[in-house]
Every structure is written in structure tokens, then in C-alpha cells.
């Protein structure tokens, strides 16, 4: 038994080394690479990706996994389960399809950037058609692999794609939750929109870029991000890239006219990064050192960005630190005014700019459209119209053009269907986890006021991070909080917070 495990561990270690190299090269591409390096980088990355694929589908790995199937150690058994799942999904898709998708993605991204600039969905539509057809084919490859519980409804193509981001989640479970969220959110948005908006005039004007950068570094220290096991740089779009628990890269972006962008960019990515730094890299050959789902990963970023970072007690700690760097801009601003300003609700048409209240409606919209596309209930040419109608029904406003509507996200340009719901699952899990932290730490608001965030991180390390993907996302959250996936905590949080902020009584 010991030998079989040793053999598997060696193979996994090679696989991880290659994946780490891909991660470094990808990070470099977005942060430091000179433009003329792009061509060579595409070749480097695709060669490494092919090597990873080859190792993953190799019969030798299959045999090594089979030898460990009866592994009794629970962590090793979980590692075998996760690796086998990954491997089956990789084997199920023929190489021809993998290549076709990569080519279609490359062409589509260029066309999308162009079409968005000119706000012309018609020019981009053929690419959506092509990617949709390829994704349907992939879904058909994966559908037979989905584990089926007795009494569960027949899975649909969307389920097969969703499984890649949120293992175990099914449309039959997800759709009613999203419908319920939309049903209680829409009236909240309407009531908030009817109330007078808070004043955020003091956030307009120039906030020096260097001072903003220094503030984001101070913020990283406050949340406990280990700069000996990671770093922060600047990029066009903020992202985080875990290479290893000992090497986690974050980026932020700075606009001198929008001081909150760098702050919340850093806080969001730090949430992802803290999770990566806390993963169990030493356990079971490192196989478990990953999140069980994208939704759970997102719960970590949202928890720090929103539940912590948009709370009043946190601003009592952060405002003096920020005011020290921008004394003229923030003179006389109180934590309460700042708290109101950073929680300003607007009927924005753009998802990435949306506030906490309207955000999930953007997800509901995309989920409905993606599902209809995959089922063949909606034709690609009708997508912009369907988008606008549904947007109006959900948010009470229509986009002015395609750029502000159907062309805004990169996901579909990348052929990524089934991903959007993980953002809302992340919001649900974040609210549930934070409610549990609050129960466990009655003095939480005082800790936040003092800028002491170690208690929160310690709780997350203990209940979430250190488990990696040993359990599925929902099981992990249930073990940590007593509640699985549910929108109740999110609802209580949003209705309570915004009801008070906007005086909805
Ligand atoms: Zn995120």
C-alpha cells in the first residue's frame, strides 16, 4: 500500500510542478511581459498545458489511482477521489475538441474586444454560435460522468458544465434558489432606489496613485496576507494566482479618480489569496490543496471585500489610516459617511461595477440566458433583445446598447458557460460563514473597530482553508456553520444592512 501511494505522489508532484509553471507564466503575462513576448508565451503555455493533459490522462496514472482505490486514510482517499474525477473529465473530451475550443477562443476574444468597442453584437454572434456548439459537444461528453442520486431529475447539458466549476451542484437545485433570490431582491432594489442616495461627493477628485498603492499594502498587512508567501503587483484587471501555498500572486489596479477601485480590488483578491495561502499543501501529496469549488473560492473574496470591507466598524479602523494619506480629501469625513458612500446602491448596467444589492440580479439574468441557449430555447441572434427585456424586468432599466448589455463580460467570449452562478453561490456562502464567525466571536465588531482581523482569518483557516477540497463545498460549509447552501443569511444581511442605511423602516 505504502508503495502504491508513493508512486501516485511522485506523479502528482510532477503534475503540480507543471501547473505551477503555467501559473507563473500566466501571472507574468498579465503583469510584466513585454507585448512582443505574447507569441512565444502562447507557445510556452500550450506546450505546458499539453504536457499536463498527457500526464493526467496517461494509463500509468490510471493504474496508480486504481492501486490506491482502497486507501483507508481519509485524506488520501479524498485525494484519490478528486484526482480520479479530474482525470475522467479530461479523458472524456477528445483532443480534437480541446484544440477546436482553444482555436475558437482565440478568434472569439479578438472579435469580442472589437465588437464591444463598436457595440455591435452582430459581428460577434458567429463566435458565440461556434463556442456554444463546442460547449454543447463537451457537455455531451461529460453528461454520462455525472454521479446520479436516486430520484434526481435527468441532468441537462448545463449540469455537465456547472460540474466543472461547482462539483455536485445541479440546475434543479440552483434554479429555485436563484429565483427565490430574485424574488426578494427585486423589491429591495426598488425600495432602495426610491430613497435619497447617500452623498459620495468627497470621493470625487484626484487621489494620488502612490498613496493609493501604499494604502493597499497597508490593507494587505491588516488582513494578514503573508508577503513572504506572496506579492502584489498592478494589472489591467485585478486577479489572484495561486502558484503554491508559499507563493500567491495578487494584482490590483489604480485609477486616481476612483480611490475605492484599488482598495476593494486588493481586498477582494486578498480574500482569494489568503485562502490559497491557507490550503493544505503538505497533506496527501498536495492534491487537496485546492478549493472544492469556484463558489467557495469566491466566498472568501466576497467575505473580505463586502462583509468585512463594507462594514461600519471596519471603516472606523480604516478611515483614519486612509485620511492620513489623503488629508485634504478626507478632512471632516466620518466613518458613517464613508460607510454610506461605499454602500451606495445604483441600477448599474455593468455587473463588475454593481453594488452588493443589485449584483446577484446580474447573475440571475446570465444564468437564465445561458441555460436557455444551451437547451436551444433561445437563438443566439435573439440574445441582445432577451438580455434587455430580462434586465428591465429584473432591475427596472434597459442597457443603452450592446456594449452596456450583452457584450460586457469576457466569459461568453471565452466560451465559459455555467460559471456565473458561482458568484452568487459565493455570496450565499460568504454570508453564512460570516454569520457563523459572528456567533463564534461576540466581540467581532470591537475587533473590527480596532483593525484586528486575525480572529476572522483564524476562524477561516480552521474551518475552511485547511480542509482544501477534502469535502465538497456545501458539506464543508455545513460542517463549519451547521447550514448548507441557503440564501437565508444573505437575505438577512442585505435586508438588515440596506434597510437601515436607506431608512426603509
Ligand atoms: Zn473573485
CSV table of C-alpha atoms and ligand atoms in Angstrom, one decimal:
chain,number,residue,atom,x,y,z
A,1,UNK,CA,0.0,0.0,0.0
A,2,UNK,CA,2.8,2.4,1.0
A,3,UNK,CA,4.5,1.9,-2.3
A,4,UNK,CA,1.4,2.5,-4.4
A,5,UNK,CA,0.8,5.7,-2.6
A,6,UNK,CA,4.4,6.8,-3.1
A,7,UNK,CA,4.1,6.1,-6.8
A,8,UNK,CA,1.0,8.2,-7.0
A,9,UNK,CA,2.6,11.0,-5.0
A,10,UNK,CA,5.5,11.2,-7.4
A,11,UNK,CA,3.2,11.5,-10.4
A,12,UNK,CA,1.1,14.2,-8.7
A,13,UNK,CA,4.2,16.1,-7.8
A,14,UNK,CA,5.2,16.4,-11.4
A,15,UNK,CA,1.7,17.4,-12.4
A,16,UNK,CA,1.8,20.1,-9.8
A,17,UNK,CA,5.2,21.4,-10.9
A,18,UNK,CA,3.9,21.8,-14.4
A,19,UNK,CA,0.7,23.5,-13.2
A,20,UNK,CA,2.8,25.8,-11.1
A,21,UNK,CA,5.0,26.8,-14.1
A,22,UNK,CA,1.8,27.5,-16.1
A,23,UNK,CA,0.6,29.7,-13.2
A,24,UNK,CA,3.9,31.7,-13.1
A,25,UNK,CA,3.9,32.2,-16.9
A,26,UNK,CA,0.2,33.3,-16.8
A,27,UNK,CA,0.8,35.8,-14.0
A,28,UNK,CA,3.8,37.1,-15.8
A,29,UNK,CA,1.8,37.6,-19.0
A,30,UNK,CA,-0.6,39.9,-17.2
A,31,UNK,CA,1.9,41.8,-15.1
A,32,UNK,CA,5.4,42.1,-16.6
A,33,UNK,CA,5.6,40.5,-20.1
A,34,UNK,CA,6.6,42.9,-22.9
A,35,UNK,CA,4.0,43.0,-25.7
A,36,UNK,CA,6.3,41.3,-28.2
A,37,UNK,CA,6.6,38.3,-25.8
A,38,UNK,CA,3.0,37.3,-26.5
A,39,UNK,CA,3.7,35.0,-29.4
A,40,UNK,CA,6.3,32.9,-27.6
A,41,UNK,CA,4.1,32.9,-24.5
A,42,UNK,CA,1.2,31.3,-26.3
A,43,UNK,CA,3.5,28.5,-27.5
A,44,UNK,CA,5.0,28.0,-24.0
A,45,UNK,CA,1.6,27.8,-22.3
A,46,UNK,CA,0.1,25.5,-24.8
A,47,UNK,CA,3.1,23.1,-24.7
A,48,UNK,CA,2.9,23.0,-20.9
A,49,UNK,CA,-0.9,22.5,-21.0
A,50,UNK,CA,-0.5,19.7,-23.4
A,51,UNK,CA,2.1,18.1,-21.0
A,52,UNK,CA,-0.3,18.4,-18.1
A,53,UNK,CA,-3.1,16.8,-20.1
A,54,UNK,CA,-0.9,14.0,-21.2
A,55,UNK,CA,0.2,13.2,-17.7
A,56,UNK,CA,-3.4,13.4,-16.4
A,57,UNK,CA,-4.9,11.1,-19.0
A,58,UNK,CA,-1.9,8.7,-19.0
A,59,UNK,CA,-2.8,5.0,-18.3
A,60,UNK,CA,0.1,5.0,-15.8
A,61,UNK,CA,-1.7,7.5,-13.7
A,62,UNK,CA,-4.9,5.5,-14.1
A,63,UNK,CA,-3.1,2.4,-12.8
A,64,UNK,CA,-1.6,4.3,-9.9
A,65,UNK,CA,-5.0,5.6,-8.9
A,66,UNK,CA,-6.6,2.1,-9.2
A,67,UNK,CA,-3.9,0.8,-6.9
A,68,UNK,CA,-4.8,3.4,-4.3
A,69,UNK,CA,-8.6,3.0,-4.6
A,70,UNK,CA,-8.8,1.1,-1.3
A,71,UNK,CA,-6.8,3.7,0.5
A,72,UNK,CA,-8.2,3.9,4.1
A,73,UNK,CA,-6.6,7.2,5.2
A,74,UNK,CA,-9.5,9.7,4.7
A,75,UNK,CA,-7.3,12.5,3.3
A,76,UNK,CA,-5.6,10.2,0.8
A,77,UNK,CA,-9.0,8.7,-0.1
A,78,UNK,CA,-10.3,12.2,-0.8
A,79,UNK,CA,-7.2,12.9,-2.9
A,80,UNK,CA,-7.8,9.8,-5.0
A,81,UNK,CA,-11.5,10.7,-5.5
A,82,UNK,CA,-10.7,14.3,-6.6
A,83,UNK,CA,-7.9,13.2,-8.9
A,84,UNK,CA,-10.0,10.5,-10.5
A,85,UNK,CA,-12.8,12.9,-11.1
A,86,UNK,CA,-10.4,15.4,-12.8
A,87,UNK,CA,-8.9,12.6,-14.9
A,88,UNK,CA,-12.3,11.2,-16.1
A,89,UNK,CA,-13.4,14.6,-17.2
A,90,UNK,CA,-10.1,15.1,-19.1
A,91,UNK,CA,-10.3,11.7,-20.8
A,92,UNK,CA,-13.9,12.1,-21.8
A,93,UNK,CA,-13.2,15.0,-24.2
A,94,UNK,CA,-11.4,14.1,-27.4
A,95,UNK,CA,-8.3,16.0,-28.2
A,96,UNK,CA,-9.8,17.3,-31.4
A,97,UNK,CA,-12.5,19.1,-29.3
A,98,UNK,CA,-9.9,20.6,-26.9
A,99,UNK,CA,-8.0,22.0,-29.9
A,100,UNK,CA,-11.1,23.3,-31.6
A,101,UNK,CA,-12.1,25.1,-28.4
A,102,UNK,CA,-8.7,26.7,-27.9
A,103,UNK,CA,-8.7,28.0,-31.5
A,104,UNK,CA,-12.3,29.2,-31.3
A,105,UNK,CA,-11.5,31.0,-28.0
A,106,UNK,CA,-8.5,32.8,-29.6
A,107,UNK,CA,-10.6,34.1,-32.5
A,108,UNK,CA,-13.5,34.9,-30.3
A,109,UNK,CA,-11.6,37.0,-27.8
A,110,UNK,CA,-10.3,39.3,-30.6
A,111,UNK,CA,-13.7,39.6,-32.2
A,112,UNK,CA,-15.3,40.3,-28.8
A,113,UNK,CA,-13.0,43.2,-28.0
A,114,UNK,CA,-13.7,44.7,-31.4
A,115,UNK,CA,-17.4,44.2,-31.2
A,116,UNK,CA,-17.6,45.6,-27.7
A,117,UNK,CA,-15.7,48.7,-28.8
A,118,UNK,CA,-18.2,49.3,-31.7
A,119,UNK,CA,-21.1,47.9,-29.6
A,120,UNK,CA,-22.0,45.6,-32.4
A,121,UNK,CA,-23.3,42.2,-31.3
A,122,UNK,CA,-23.9,41.1,-34.9
A,123,UNK,CA,-20.2,40.9,-35.6
A,124,UNK,CA,-19.6,38.7,-32.5
A,125,UNK,CA,-22.6,36.5,-32.9
A,126,UNK,CA,-21.0,33.8,-35.2
A,127,UNK,CA,-18.3,33.3,-32.5
A,128,UNK,CA,-21.0,32.7,-29.8
A,129,UNK,CA,-22.6,30.2,-32.2
A,130,UNK,CA,-19.3,28.4,-32.6
A,131,UNK,CA,-18.4,28.3,-28.9
A,132,UNK,CA,-21.9,27.3,-28.0
A,133,UNK,CA,-21.8,24.3,-30.4
A,134,UNK,CA,-18.4,23.2,-28.9
A,135,UNK,CA,-19.6,23.6,-25.4
A,136,UNK,CA,-22.7,21.5,-26.2
A,137,UNK,CA,-20.4,18.8,-27.5
A,138,UNK,CA,-18.3,18.9,-24.4
A,139,UNK,CA,-21.3,18.8,-22.2
A,140,UNK,CA,-22.4,15.7,-24.1
A,141,UNK,CA,-19.0,14.1,-23.3
A,142,UNK,CA,-19.4,14.9,-19.6
A,143,UNK,CA,-23.0,14.2,-19.0
A,144,UNK,CA,-22.5,10.4,-18.6
A,145,UNK,CA,-19.9,11.0,-15.9
A,146,UNK,CA,-22.3,12.9,-13.6
A,147,UNK,CA,-23.0,11.0,-10.4
A,148,UNK,CA,-26.7,10.4,-10.1
A,149,UNK,CA,-28.6,10.1,-6.9
A,150,UNK,CA,-31.9,8.1,-6.9
A,151,UNK,CA,-34.9,10.3,-7.6
A,152,UNK,CA,-32.8,13.1,-9.1
A,153,UNK,CA,-34.2,14.6,-12.3
A,154,UNK,CA,-32.4,13.8,-15.6
A,155,UNK,CA,-29.4,16.1,-15.9
A,156,UNK,CA,-29.3,18.7,-18.7
A,157,UNK,CA,-26.2,20.0,-20.6
A,158,UNK,CA,-25.9,22.9,-18.2
A,159,UNK,CA,-25.3,20.5,-15.3
A,160,UNK,CA,-22.3,19.0,-17.1
A,161,UNK,CA,-20.7,22.4,-17.5
A,162,UNK,CA,-21.6,23.5,-14.0
A,163,UNK,CA,-20.0,20.4,-12.6
A,164,UNK,CA,-16.6,21.8,-13.8
A,165,UNK,CA,-16.9,24.9,-11.6
A,166,UNK,CA,-19.2,23.8,-8.8
A,167,UNK,CA,-18.9,20.0,-8.4
A,168,UNK,CA,-22.1,18.4,-7.1
A,169,UNK,CA,-24.3,21.4,-8.0
A,170,UNK,CA,-27.3,20.8,-10.3
A,171,UNK,CA,-29.6,23.1,-12.1
A,172,UNK,CA,-32.6,21.5,-10.4
A,173,UNK,CA,-31.1,22.7,-7.1
A,174,UNK,CA,-29.7,26.0,-8.3
A,175,UNK,CA,-32.6,27.4,-10.4
A,176,UNK,CA,-35.1,27.6,-7.5
A,177,UNK,CA,-32.5,29.3,-5.2
A,178,UNK,CA,-31.7,31.9,-7.8
A,179,UNK,CA,-35.4,32.5,-8.5
A,180,UNK,CA,-36.0,33.0,-4.8
A,181,UNK,CA,-33.1,35.4,-4.5
A,182,UNK,CA,-34.5,37.5,-7.4
A,183,UNK,CA,-38.0,37.4,-5.8
A,184,UNK,CA,-36.8,39.1,-2.6
A,185,UNK,CA,-34.1,41.2,-4.1
A,186,UNK,CA,-36.2,43.0,-6.8
A,187,UNK,CA,-38.5,44.7,-4.2
A,188,UNK,CA,-35.4,45.6,-2.1
A,189,UNK,CA,-33.8,47.3,-5.1
A,190,UNK,CA,-37.0,49.1,-5.9
A,191,UNK,CA,-37.3,50.5,-2.3
A,192,UNK,CA,-33.7,51.5,-2.1
A,193,UNK,CA,-33.8,53.2,-5.5
A,194,UNK,CA,-36.7,55.3,-4.3
A,195,UNK,CA,-34.8,56.5,-1.3
A,196,UNK,CA,-32.4,59.5,-1.5
A,197,UNK,CA,-28.9,58.3,-2.4
A,198,UNK,CA,-26.0,59.0,0.1
A,199,UNK,CA,-23.5,61.7,-0.6
A,200,UNK,CA,-20.2,60.4,-2.0
A,201,UNK,CA,-19.0,63.7,-3.4
A,202,UNK,CA,-15.9,63.6,-1.2
A,203,UNK,CA,-14.7,60.6,-3.2
A,204,UNK,CA,-14.6,62.6,-6.4
A,205,UNK,CA,-11.3,64.3,-7.2
A,206,UNK,CA,-7.7,63.2,-7.5
A,207,UNK,CA,-6.3,60.6,-5.1
A,208,UNK,CA,-2.6,60.2,-5.7
A,209,UNK,CA,-1.7,56.8,-7.2
A,210,UNK,CA,1.4,56.2,-5.0
A,211,UNK,CA,-0.6,56.9,-1.8
A,212,UNK,CA,-3.3,54.6,-3.0
A,213,UNK,CA,-0.7,51.9,-3.6
A,214,UNK,CA,0.7,52.3,-0.1
A,215,UNK,CA,-2.8,52.1,1.4
A,216,UNK,CA,-3.4,48.8,-0.4
A,217,UNK,CA,-0.1,47.4,1.0
A,218,UNK,CA,-1.2,48.5,4.5
A,219,UNK,CA,-4.5,46.8,3.9
A,220,UNK,CA,-2.7,43.5,3.0
A,221,UNK,CA,-0.8,43.7,6.3
A,222,UNK,CA,-4.1,44.3,8.2
A,223,UNK,CA,-5.8,41.3,6.8
A,224,UNK,CA,-2.8,39.1,7.4
A,225,UNK,CA,-1.7,38.4,3.8
A,226,UNK,CA,1.8,36.9,4.2
A,227,UNK,CA,4.2,38.9,1.9
A,228,UNK,CA,6.9,36.2,2.4
A,229,UNK,CA,4.4,33.8,0.7
A,230,UNK,CA,3.1,36.2,-2.0
A,231,UNK,CA,3.2,39.6,-3.5
A,232,UNK,CA,1.1,42.3,-5.1
A,233,UNK,CA,1.5,43.9,-8.5
A,234,UNK,CA,-0.6,46.0,-10.8
A,235,UNK,CA,-2.5,44.8,-13.8
A,236,UNK,CA,-5.3,45.9,-16.1
A,237,UNK,CA,-7.8,43.7,-14.4
A,238,UNK,CA,-7.2,42.6,-10.8
A,239,UNK,CA,-6.7,38.9,-10.3
A,240,UNK,CA,-5.1,36.4,-8.0
A,241,UNK,CA,-3.0,33.5,-8.9
A,242,UNK,CA,-2.0,30.7,-6.5
A,243,UNK,CA,1.2,29.0,-7.6
A,244,UNK,CA,1.6,27.3,-4.2
A,245,UNK,CA,0.6,28.0,-0.7
A,246,UNK,CA,4.0,29.6,-0.4
A,247,UNK,CA,3.7,31.7,-3.5
A,248,UNK,CA,0.5,33.6,-4.1
A,249,UNK,CA,0.3,36.5,-6.6
A,250,UNK,CA,-2.3,39.3,-6.3
A,251,UNK,CA,-2.9,42.3,-8.5
A,252,UNK,CA,-4.8,45.5,-8.2
A,253,UNK,CA,-5.5,48.4,-10.4
A,254,UNK,CA,-5.3,52.1,-9.6
A,255,UNK,CA,-7.4,55.0,-11.0
A,256,UNK,CA,-6.6,58.3,-9.5
A,257,UNK,CA,-10.2,59.4,-9.8
A,258,UNK,CA,-11.7,56.3,-8.3
A,259,UNK,CA,-10.0,55.7,-4.9
A,260,UNK,CA,-12.2,52.7,-4.0
A,261,UNK,CA,-11.3,50.7,-7.0
A,262,UNK,CA,-7.7,49.8,-5.8
A,263,UNK,CA,-8.9,49.4,-2.2
A,264,UNK,CA,-11.7,46.9,-3.0
A,265,UNK,CA,-9.7,45.3,-5.8
A,266,UNK,CA,-7.0,44.5,-3.3
A,267,UNK,CA,-9.4,43.4,-0.6
A,268,UNK,CA,-11.2,41.0,-3.0
A,269,UNK,CA,-8.1,39.4,-4.4
A,270,UNK,CA,-6.6,39.2,-0.9
A,271,UNK,CA,-9.6,37.1,0.1
A,272,UNK,CA,-8.7,34.7,-2.7
A,273,UNK,CA,-5.0,34.9,-1.8
A,274,UNK,CA,-5.5,34.3,2.0
A,275,UNK,CA,-7.4,31.1,1.0
A,276,UNK,CA,-4.6,30.0,-1.2
A,277,UNK,CA,-2.0,30.6,1.5
A,278,UNK,CA,-4.0,28.5,3.9
A,279,UNK,CA,-4.5,25.5,1.7
A,280,UNK,CA,-3.1,22.1,2.9
A,281,UNK,CA,0.0,21.8,0.6
A,282,UNK,CA,1.6,19.3,2.9
A,283,UNK,CA,-1.3,16.9,3.0
A,284,UNK,CA,-2.0,13.9,0.7
A,285,UNK,CA,0.7,14.9,-1.8
A,286,UNK,CA,-0.8,18.3,-2.2
A,287,UNK,CA,-3.8,17.0,-4.1
A,288,UNK,CA,-6.2,18.5,-1.6
A,289,UNK,CA,-4.6,22.0,-1.8
A,290,UNK,CA,-7.4,23.4,-3.9
A,291,UNK,CA,-10.8,24.8,-3.3
A,292,UNK,CA,-13.7,22.3,-3.7
A,293,UNK,CA,-15.5,24.8,-5.9
A,294,UNK,CA,-15.3,28.2,-7.6
A,295,UNK,CA,-18.2,29.3,-5.5
A,296,UNK,CA,-16.4,28.6,-2.3
A,297,UNK,CA,-13.3,30.4,-3.5
A,298,UNK,CA,-15.4,33.3,-4.3
A,299,UNK,CA,-17.0,33.2,-0.9
A,300,UNK,CA,-13.6,34.1,0.5
A,301,UNK,CA,-13.1,37.1,-1.6
A,302,UNK,CA,-16.6,38.4,-1.1
A,303,UNK,CA,-16.4,37.9,2.7
A,304,UNK,CA,-13.4,40.2,3.0
A,305,UNK,CA,-14.5,42.6,0.3
A,306,UNK,CA,-18.1,43.0,1.4
A,307,UNK,CA,-18.9,41.5,4.8
A,308,UNK,CA,-15.7,42.9,6.3
A,309,UNK,CA,-14.7,45.7,3.9
A,310,UNK,CA,-18.1,47.4,3.5
A,311,UNK,CA,-19.0,47.3,7.2
A,312,UNK,CA,-19.2,50.3,9.5
A,313,UNK,CA,-16.8,49.0,12.2
A,314,UNK,CA,-14.2,48.2,9.7
A,315,UNK,CA,-14.4,51.7,8.3
A,316,UNK,CA,-13.9,53.1,11.8
A,317,UNK,CA,-10.4,51.4,11.7
A,318,UNK,CA,-9.6,52.1,8.0
A,319,UNK,CA,-10.7,55.7,7.7
A,320,UNK,CA,-8.0,57.2,9.9
A,321,UNK,CA,-5.4,55.2,8.0
A,322,UNK,CA,-6.8,56.4,4.7
A,323,UNK,CA,-7.2,60.0,5.9
A,324,UNK,CA,-3.5,60.1,6.9
A,325,UNK,CA,-2.7,59.5,3.3
A,326,UNK,CA,-5.3,61.9,1.8
A,327,UNK,CA,-5.7,64.6,4.5
A,328,UNK,CA,-7.2,67.3,2.2
A,329,UNK,CA,-9.6,65.0,0.5
A,330,UNK,CA,-11.0,63.3,3.6
A,331,UNK,CA,-10.9,66.1,6.2
A,332,UNK,CA,-14.1,66.0,8.2
A,333,UNK,CA,-15.4,62.8,6.7
A,334,UNK,CA,-16.8,60.5,9.4
A,335,UNK,CA,-16.8,56.7,9.3
A,336,UNK,CA,-20.6,56.8,9.0
A,337,UNK,CA,-20.4,59.0,5.9
A,338,UNK,CA,-17.8,56.7,4.3
A,339,UNK,CA,-19.8,53.6,5.2
A,340,UNK,CA,-22.9,55.1,3.4
A,341,UNK,CA,-20.8,56.2,0.4
A,342,UNK,CA,-19.2,52.8,-0.1
A,343,UNK,CA,-22.6,51.1,0.0
A,344,UNK,CA,-24.3,53.4,-2.5
A,345,UNK,CA,-26.8,51.3,-4.5
A,346,UNK,CA,-27.3,52.1,-8.1
A,347,UNK,CA,-29.1,50.5,-11.0
A,348,UNK,CA,-25.8,50.0,-12.9
A,349,UNK,CA,-26.0,48.1,-16.1
A,350,UNK,CA,-22.5,46.8,-15.6
A,351,UNK,CA,-22.0,43.7,-13.4
A,352,UNK,CA,-18.5,44.4,-12.3
A,353,UNK,CA,-19.5,47.8,-11.1
A,354,UNK,CA,-22.6,46.6,-9.4
A,355,UNK,CA,-23.2,47.0,-5.6
A,356,UNK,CA,-23.9,44.2,-3.3
A,357,UNK,CA,-27.7,44.5,-3.6
A,358,UNK,CA,-28.1,44.5,-7.4
A,359,UNK,CA,-25.1,42.2,-8.1
A,360,UNK,CA,-27.0,38.9,-7.8
A,361,UNK,CA,-29.7,40.1,-10.2
A,362,UNK,CA,-26.9,40.3,-12.9
A,363,UNK,CA,-26.1,36.7,-12.2
A,364,UNK,CA,-29.7,35.6,-12.3
A,365,UNK,CA,-30.0,37.3,-15.7
A,366,UNK,CA,-27.0,35.5,-17.1
A,367,UNK,CA,-27.9,32.1,-15.7
A,368,UNK,CA,-31.3,32.2,-17.3
A,369,UNK,CA,-29.9,33.2,-20.7
A,370,UNK,CA,-27.1,30.6,-20.7
A,371,UNK,CA,-29.4,27.8,-19.7
A,372,UNK,CA,-31.9,28.8,-22.5
A,373,UNK,CA,-29.1,29.0,-25.1
A,374,UNK,CA,-27.8,25.5,-24.1
A,375,UNK,CA,-31.2,24.0,-24.2
A,376,UNK,CA,-31.9,25.5,-27.6
A,377,UNK,CA,-34.8,27.6,-26.2
A,378,UNK,CA,-33.0,30.9,-27.2
A,379,UNK,CA,-31.3,31.6,-30.6
A,380,UNK,CA,-28.0,33.5,-30.4
A,381,UNK,CA,-29.4,36.2,-32.7
A,382,UNK,CA,-32.2,36.9,-30.1
A,383,UNK,CA,-29.7,37.2,-27.3
A,384,UNK,CA,-29.4,41.1,-27.1
A,385,UNK,CA,-33.2,41.5,-27.1
A,386,UNK,CA,-33.7,38.8,-24.5
A,387,UNK,CA,-31.0,40.5,-22.4
A,388,UNK,CA,-32.6,43.9,-22.5
A,389,UNK,CA,-36.1,42.6,-21.7
A,390,UNK,CA,-34.9,40.5,-18.8
A,391,UNK,CA,-32.7,43.3,-17.5
A,392,UNK,CA,-35.7,45.6,-17.4
A,393,UNK,CA,-37.8,43.0,-15.7
A,394,UNK,CA,-35.2,42.4,-13.0
A,395,UNK,CA,-33.6,45.7,-12.5
A,396,UNK,CA,-36.1,48.2,-13.9
A,397,UNK,CA,-33.8,49.6,-16.6
A,398,UNK,CA,-32.6,48.7,-20.1
A,399,UNK,CA,-29.0,48.9,-21.4
A,400,UNK,CA,-28.4,51.7,-23.9
A,401,UNK,CA,-26.5,49.5,-26.3
A,402,UNK,CA,-24.9,46.0,-26.7
A,403,UNK,CA,-21.6,47.2,-25.1
A,404,UNK,CA,-23.6,48.1,-21.9
A,405,UNK,CA,-25.6,44.9,-22.3
A,406,UNK,CA,-24.8,41.5,-23.7
A,407,UNK,CA,-21.2,42.3,-24.7
A,408,UNK,CA,-19.9,43.5,-21.3
A,409,UNK,CA,-18.5,40.2,-19.9
A,410,UNK,CA,-15.5,38.3,-21.1
A,411,UNK,CA,-17.0,34.9,-20.0
A,412,UNK,CA,-19.0,34.1,-23.1
A,413,UNK,CA,-16.2,35.4,-25.3
A,414,UNK,CA,-14.1,32.7,-23.7
A,415,UNK,CA,-17.0,30.1,-24.2
A,416,UNK,CA,-17.3,29.9,-20.4
A,417,UNK,CA,-20.9,28.9,-19.8
A,418,UNK,CA,-22.0,27.8,-16.4
A,419,UNK,CA,-19.6,30.0,-14.4
A,420,UNK,CA,-21.7,33.0,-13.5
A,421,UNK,CA,-23.8,31.2,-10.8
A,422,UNK,CA,-20.6,30.6,-8.7
A,423,UNK,CA,-20.6,34.3,-7.9
A,424,UNK,CA,-23.9,34.2,-6.3
A,425,UNK,CA,-23.1,30.9,-4.6
A,426,UNK,CA,-20.1,32.7,-3.2
A,427,UNK,CA,-22.2,35.5,-1.9
A,428,UNK,CA,-24.5,33.0,-0.1
A,429,UNK,CA,-21.6,31.0,1.4
A,430,UNK,CA,-19.9,34.2,2.5
A,431,UNK,CA,-23.0,35.4,4.3
A,432,UNK,CA,-23.4,32.0,6.0
A,433,UNK,CA,-19.8,31.8,7.0
A,434,UNK,CA,-19.7,35.4,8.3
A,435,UNK,CA,-22.9,34.8,10.4
A,436,UNK,CA,-21.1,31.8,12.0
A,437,UNK,CA,-18.0,33.9,12.7
A,438,UNK,CA,-20.2,36.4,14.3
A,439,UNK,CA,-21.8,33.8,16.5
A,440,UNK,CA,-18.4,32.4,17.5
A,441,UNK,CA,-16.9,35.8,18.2
A,442,UNK,CA,-19.4,38.0,20.1
A,443,UNK,CA,-16.8,40.9,20.2
A,444,UNK,CA,-16.4,40.9,16.5
A,445,UNK,CA,-17.4,44.5,15.9
A,446,UNK,CA,-14.9,45.7,18.5
A,447,UNK,CA,-12.2,43.7,16.9
A,448,UNK,CA,-13.1,45.2,13.5
A,449,UNK,CA,-13.1,48.7,15.1
A,450,UNK,CA,-9.6,48.2,16.3
A,451,UNK,CA,-8.5,46.9,12.9
A,452,UNK,CA,-7.8,43.4,14.4
A,453,UNK,CA,-8.7,40.9,11.7
A,454,UNK,CA,-6.7,38.0,12.9
A,455,UNK,CA,-9.7,36.4,14.6
A,456,UNK,CA,-11.6,36.2,11.3
A,457,UNK,CA,-8.7,34.8,9.5
A,458,UNK,CA,-8.0,32.3,12.2
A,459,UNK,CA,-11.6,31.1,12.1
A,460,UNK,CA,-11.5,30.7,8.3
A,461,UNK,CA,-8.1,28.9,8.5
A,462,UNK,CA,-9.6,26.4,10.9
A,463,UNK,CA,-13.0,25.8,9.4
A,464,UNK,CA,-12.4,26.4,5.7
A,465,UNK,CA,-8.9,26.8,4.4
A,466,UNK,CA,-7.1,23.9,6.0
A,467,UNK,CA,-9.5,21.4,4.6
A,468,UNK,CA,-8.8,22.2,0.9
A,469,UNK,CA,-11.1,20.1,-1.2
A,470,UNK,CA,-11.3,17.2,1.2
A,471,UNK,CA,-15.1,17.8,1.4
A,472,UNK,CA,-17.4,19.2,-1.3
A,473,UNK,CA,-18.2,22.9,-0.9
A,474,UNK,CA,-21.6,22.5,0.6
A,475,UNK,CA,-20.6,19.8,3.0
A,476,UNK,CA,-17.6,21.9,4.1
A,477,UNK,CA,-19.9,24.9,4.8
A,478,UNK,CA,-22.3,22.7,6.6
A,479,UNK,CA,-19.6,21.3,8.8
A,480,UNK,CA,-18.4,24.8,9.6
A,481,UNK,CA,-21.7,26.5,10.2
A,482,UNK,CA,-24.5,24.0,10.6
A,483,UNK,CA,-26.1,25.3,7.3
A,484,UNK,CA,-25.5,24.2,3.8
A,485,UNK,CA,-26.3,26.2,0.7
A,486,UNK,CA,-29.1,28.7,1.6
A,487,UNK,CA,-30.0,32.3,0.8
A,488,UNK,CA,-31.3,33.0,4.2
A,489,UNK,CA,-28.2,34.5,5.7
A,490,UNK,CA,-27.6,36.6,2.6
A,491,UNK,CA,-31.1,37.9,2.7
A,492,UNK,CA,-30.9,38.8,6.4
A,493,UNK,CA,-27.6,40.5,5.8
A,494,UNK,CA,-28.7,42.6,2.8
A,495,UNK,CA,-32.2,43.5,4.1
A,496,UNK,CA,-30.9,44.4,7.5
A,497,UNK,CA,-27.9,46.4,6.3
A,498,UNK,CA,-29.6,48.3,3.5
A,499,UNK,CA,-32.9,48.7,5.3
A,500,UNK,CA,-31.1,50.6,8.0
A,501,UNK,CA,-28.8,52.5,5.6
A,502,UNK,CA,-31.6,53.7,3.4
A,503,UNK,CA,-34.1,54.2,6.3
A,504,UNK,CA,-36.6,51.7,4.9
A,505,UNK,CA,-38.1,51.0,8.3
B,1,LIG,ZN1,-13.2,36.7,-7.2
